[in-house]
mmCIF file of C-alpha atoms in Angstrom:
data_model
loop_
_atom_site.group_PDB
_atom_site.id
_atom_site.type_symbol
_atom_site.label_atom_id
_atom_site.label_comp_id
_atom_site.label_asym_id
_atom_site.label_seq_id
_atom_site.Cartn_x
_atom_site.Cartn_y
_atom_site.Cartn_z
ATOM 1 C CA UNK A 24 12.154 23.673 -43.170
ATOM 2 C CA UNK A 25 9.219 24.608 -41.322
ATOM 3 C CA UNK A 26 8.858 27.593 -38.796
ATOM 4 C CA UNK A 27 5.969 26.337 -37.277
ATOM 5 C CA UNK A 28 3.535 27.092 -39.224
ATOM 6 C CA UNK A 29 0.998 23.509 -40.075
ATOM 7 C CA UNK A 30 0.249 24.517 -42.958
ATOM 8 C CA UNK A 31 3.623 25.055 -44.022
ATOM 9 C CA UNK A 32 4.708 21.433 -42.565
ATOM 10 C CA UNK A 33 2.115 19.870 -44.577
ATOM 11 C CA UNK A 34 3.537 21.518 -47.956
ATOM 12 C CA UNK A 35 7.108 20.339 -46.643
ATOM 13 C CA UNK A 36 5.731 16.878 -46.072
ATOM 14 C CA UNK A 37 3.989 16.659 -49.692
ATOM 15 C CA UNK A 38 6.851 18.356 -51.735
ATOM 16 C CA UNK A 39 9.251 15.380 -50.768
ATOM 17 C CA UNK A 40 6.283 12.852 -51.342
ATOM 18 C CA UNK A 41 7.606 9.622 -52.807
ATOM 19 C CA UNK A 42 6.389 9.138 -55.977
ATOM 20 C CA UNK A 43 5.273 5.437 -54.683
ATOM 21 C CA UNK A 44 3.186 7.097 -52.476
ATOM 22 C CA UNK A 45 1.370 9.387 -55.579
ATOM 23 C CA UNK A 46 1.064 6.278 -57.999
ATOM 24 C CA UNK A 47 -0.806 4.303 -54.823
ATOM 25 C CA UNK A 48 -3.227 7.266 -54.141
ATOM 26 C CA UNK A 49 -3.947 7.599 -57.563
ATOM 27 C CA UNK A 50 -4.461 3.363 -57.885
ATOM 28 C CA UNK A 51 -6.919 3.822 -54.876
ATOM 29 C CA UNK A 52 -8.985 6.311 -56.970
ATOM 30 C CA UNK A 53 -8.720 4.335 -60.477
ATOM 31 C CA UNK A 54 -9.760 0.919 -58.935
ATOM 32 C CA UNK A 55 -11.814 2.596 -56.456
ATOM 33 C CA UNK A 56 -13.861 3.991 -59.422
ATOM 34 C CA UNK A 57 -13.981 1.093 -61.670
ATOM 35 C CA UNK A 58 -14.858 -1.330 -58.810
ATOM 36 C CA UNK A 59 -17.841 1.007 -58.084
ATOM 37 C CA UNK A 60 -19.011 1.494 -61.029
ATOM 38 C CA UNK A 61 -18.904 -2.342 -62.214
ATOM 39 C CA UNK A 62 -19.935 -3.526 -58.953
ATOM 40 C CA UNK A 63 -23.558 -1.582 -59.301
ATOM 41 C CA UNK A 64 -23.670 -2.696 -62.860
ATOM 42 C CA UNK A 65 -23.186 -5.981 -61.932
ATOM 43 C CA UNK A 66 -25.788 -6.095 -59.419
ATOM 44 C CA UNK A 67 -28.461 -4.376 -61.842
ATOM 45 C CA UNK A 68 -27.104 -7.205 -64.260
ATOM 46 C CA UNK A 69 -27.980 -9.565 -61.561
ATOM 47 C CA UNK A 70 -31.510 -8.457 -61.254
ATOM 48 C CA UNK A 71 -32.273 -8.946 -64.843
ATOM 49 C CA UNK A 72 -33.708 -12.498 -65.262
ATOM 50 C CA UNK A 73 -31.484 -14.556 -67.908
ATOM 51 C CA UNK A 74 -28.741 -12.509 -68.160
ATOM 52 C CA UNK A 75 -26.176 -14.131 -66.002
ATOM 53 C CA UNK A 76 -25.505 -17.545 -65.367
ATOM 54 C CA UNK A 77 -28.032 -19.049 -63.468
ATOM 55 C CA UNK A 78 -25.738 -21.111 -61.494
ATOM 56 C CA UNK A 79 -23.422 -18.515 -61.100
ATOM 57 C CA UNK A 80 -25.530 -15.675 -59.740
ATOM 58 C CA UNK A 81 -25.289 -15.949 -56.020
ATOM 59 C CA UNK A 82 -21.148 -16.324 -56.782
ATOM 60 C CA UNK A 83 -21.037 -13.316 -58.704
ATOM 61 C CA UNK A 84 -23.379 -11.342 -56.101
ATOM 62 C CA UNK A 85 -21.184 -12.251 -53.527
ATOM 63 C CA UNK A 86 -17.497 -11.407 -55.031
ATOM 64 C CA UNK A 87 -19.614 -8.147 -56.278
ATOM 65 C CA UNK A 88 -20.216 -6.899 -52.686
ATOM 66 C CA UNK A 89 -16.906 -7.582 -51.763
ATOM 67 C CA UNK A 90 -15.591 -5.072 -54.450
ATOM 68 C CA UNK A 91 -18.119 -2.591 -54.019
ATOM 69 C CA UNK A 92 -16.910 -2.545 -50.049
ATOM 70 C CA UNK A 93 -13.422 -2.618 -51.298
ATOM 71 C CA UNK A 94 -14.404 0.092 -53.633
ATOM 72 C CA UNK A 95 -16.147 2.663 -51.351
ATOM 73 C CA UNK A 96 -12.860 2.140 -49.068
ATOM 74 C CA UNK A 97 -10.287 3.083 -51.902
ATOM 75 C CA UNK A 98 -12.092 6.028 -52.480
ATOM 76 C CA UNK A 99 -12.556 7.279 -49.273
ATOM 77 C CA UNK A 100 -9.333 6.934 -48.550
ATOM 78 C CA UNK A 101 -7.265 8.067 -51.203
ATOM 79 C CA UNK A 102 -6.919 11.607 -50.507
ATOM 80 C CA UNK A 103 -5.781 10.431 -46.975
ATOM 81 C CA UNK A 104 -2.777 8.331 -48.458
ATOM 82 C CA UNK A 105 -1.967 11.631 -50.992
ATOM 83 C CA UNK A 106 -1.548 13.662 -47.876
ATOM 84 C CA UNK A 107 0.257 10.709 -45.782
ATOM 85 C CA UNK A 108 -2.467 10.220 -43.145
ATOM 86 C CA UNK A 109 -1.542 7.117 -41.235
ATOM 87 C CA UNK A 110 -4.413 6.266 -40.689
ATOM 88 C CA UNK A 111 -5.733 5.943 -44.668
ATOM 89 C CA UNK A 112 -2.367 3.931 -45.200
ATOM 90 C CA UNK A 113 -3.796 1.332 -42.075
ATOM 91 C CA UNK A 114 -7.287 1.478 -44.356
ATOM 92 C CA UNK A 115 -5.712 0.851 -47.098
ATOM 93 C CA UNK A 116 -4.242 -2.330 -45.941
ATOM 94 C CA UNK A 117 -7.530 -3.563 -44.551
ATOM 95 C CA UNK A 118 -9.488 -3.136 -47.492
ATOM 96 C CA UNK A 119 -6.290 -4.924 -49.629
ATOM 97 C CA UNK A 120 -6.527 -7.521 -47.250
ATOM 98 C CA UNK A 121 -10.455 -8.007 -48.222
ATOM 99 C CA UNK A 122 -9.494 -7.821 -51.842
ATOM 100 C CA UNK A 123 -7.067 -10.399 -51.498
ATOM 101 C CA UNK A 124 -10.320 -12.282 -50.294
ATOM 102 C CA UNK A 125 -12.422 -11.632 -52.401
ATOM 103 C CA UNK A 126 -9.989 -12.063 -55.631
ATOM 104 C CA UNK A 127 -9.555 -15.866 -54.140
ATOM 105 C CA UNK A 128 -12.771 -16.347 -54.068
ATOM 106 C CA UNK A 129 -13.887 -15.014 -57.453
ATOM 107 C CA UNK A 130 -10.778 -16.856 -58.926
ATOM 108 C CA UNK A 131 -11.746 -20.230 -57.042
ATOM 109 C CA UNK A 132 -15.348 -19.643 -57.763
ATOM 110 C CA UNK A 133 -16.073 -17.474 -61.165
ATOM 111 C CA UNK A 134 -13.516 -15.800 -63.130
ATOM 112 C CA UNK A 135 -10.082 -17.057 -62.331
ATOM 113 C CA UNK A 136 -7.961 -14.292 -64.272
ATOM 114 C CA UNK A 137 -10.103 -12.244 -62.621
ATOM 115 C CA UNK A 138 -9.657 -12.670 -59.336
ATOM 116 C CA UNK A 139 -5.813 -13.246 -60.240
ATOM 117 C CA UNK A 140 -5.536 -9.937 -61.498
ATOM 118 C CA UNK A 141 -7.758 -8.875 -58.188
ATOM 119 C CA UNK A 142 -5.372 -10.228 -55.961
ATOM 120 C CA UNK A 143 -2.176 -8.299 -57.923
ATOM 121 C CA UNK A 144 -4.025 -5.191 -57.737
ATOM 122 C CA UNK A 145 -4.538 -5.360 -53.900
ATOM 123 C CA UNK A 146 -0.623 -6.151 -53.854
ATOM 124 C CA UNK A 147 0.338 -3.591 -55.721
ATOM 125 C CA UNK A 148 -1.822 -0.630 -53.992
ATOM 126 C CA UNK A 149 -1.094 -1.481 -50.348
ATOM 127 C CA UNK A 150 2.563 -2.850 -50.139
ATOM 128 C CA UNK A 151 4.318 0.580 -51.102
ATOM 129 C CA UNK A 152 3.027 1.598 -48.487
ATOM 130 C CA UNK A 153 4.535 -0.484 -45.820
ATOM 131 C CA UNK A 154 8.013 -0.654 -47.326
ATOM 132 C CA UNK A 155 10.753 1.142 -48.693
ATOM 133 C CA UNK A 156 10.111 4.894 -49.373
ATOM 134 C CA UNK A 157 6.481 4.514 -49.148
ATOM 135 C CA UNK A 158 7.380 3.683 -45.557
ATOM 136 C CA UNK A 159 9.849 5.496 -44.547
ATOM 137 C CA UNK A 160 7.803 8.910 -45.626
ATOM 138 C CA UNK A 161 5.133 8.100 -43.664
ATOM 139 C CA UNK A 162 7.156 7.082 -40.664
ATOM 140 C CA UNK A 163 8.723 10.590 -40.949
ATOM 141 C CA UNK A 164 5.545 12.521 -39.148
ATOM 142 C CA UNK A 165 5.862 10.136 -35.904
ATOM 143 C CA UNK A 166 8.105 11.623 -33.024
ATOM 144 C CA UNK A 167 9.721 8.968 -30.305
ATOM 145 C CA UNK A 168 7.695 9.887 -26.805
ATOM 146 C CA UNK A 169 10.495 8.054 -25.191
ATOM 147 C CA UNK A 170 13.150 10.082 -25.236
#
């Protein structure tokens, strides 16, 4: 229990942290990363005459910008979800929602495991959030101004 002290709420708050809530912060930083770092090799790739598919350049560029947005937003965001900041866990689901987008259109378009496995990634990183524990922990911090 806390005695008032904020910094001694926040260790309260992260010492029952659901381990849902660990394993999606920690997603956010491993897809964050590799998205990033394929994204700008992909785009270098792109600028290299011959080495992608001609007809599927301006695909590829387009799925790859999606990723490297999604990617910047994971990362920025995934100390916020570690230390149950509502509003990285709202971030979260926006950039999930793009990556749902974009893994449609890279499946429909380019790579369809790819964007299959996309789309399941994007799943699995924002829903534990918005249900059971994932949920419930971060619903904990907010106080009825009703009452």
């Amino acid at each position: 229990m806390s005695t008032g002290d904020p910094a001694g709420a926040a260790r309260d708050r992260n010492a029952d942290r659901p381990g849902v809530v660990t394993a999606v912060a920690v997603l956010c930083w491993l897809v964050g990363t590799i998205e990033l770092i394929l994204s700008v090799l992909l785009i270098v790739l792109a600028a290299i005459r011959g080495v992608l598919p001609a007809g599927e350049t301006g695909n590829i560029l387009v799925s790859t910008i999606g990723y490297l947005i999604v990617a910047i937003a994971y990362l920025a965001v995934g100390f916020g979800v570690f230390r149950g900041v509502d509003l990285a866990r709202v971030i979260v689901l926006l950039a999930s929602v793009i990556h749902l987008g974009v893994g449609l259109y890279t499946a429909l378009t380019t790579q369809p495991v790819a964007g299959i496995l996309s789309m399941g990634l994007a799943v699995a990183i924002a829903l534990p959030l918005w249900v059971g524990r994932g949920a419930t922990w971060f619903g904990r911090g907010k106080t009825d101004a009703t009452v």
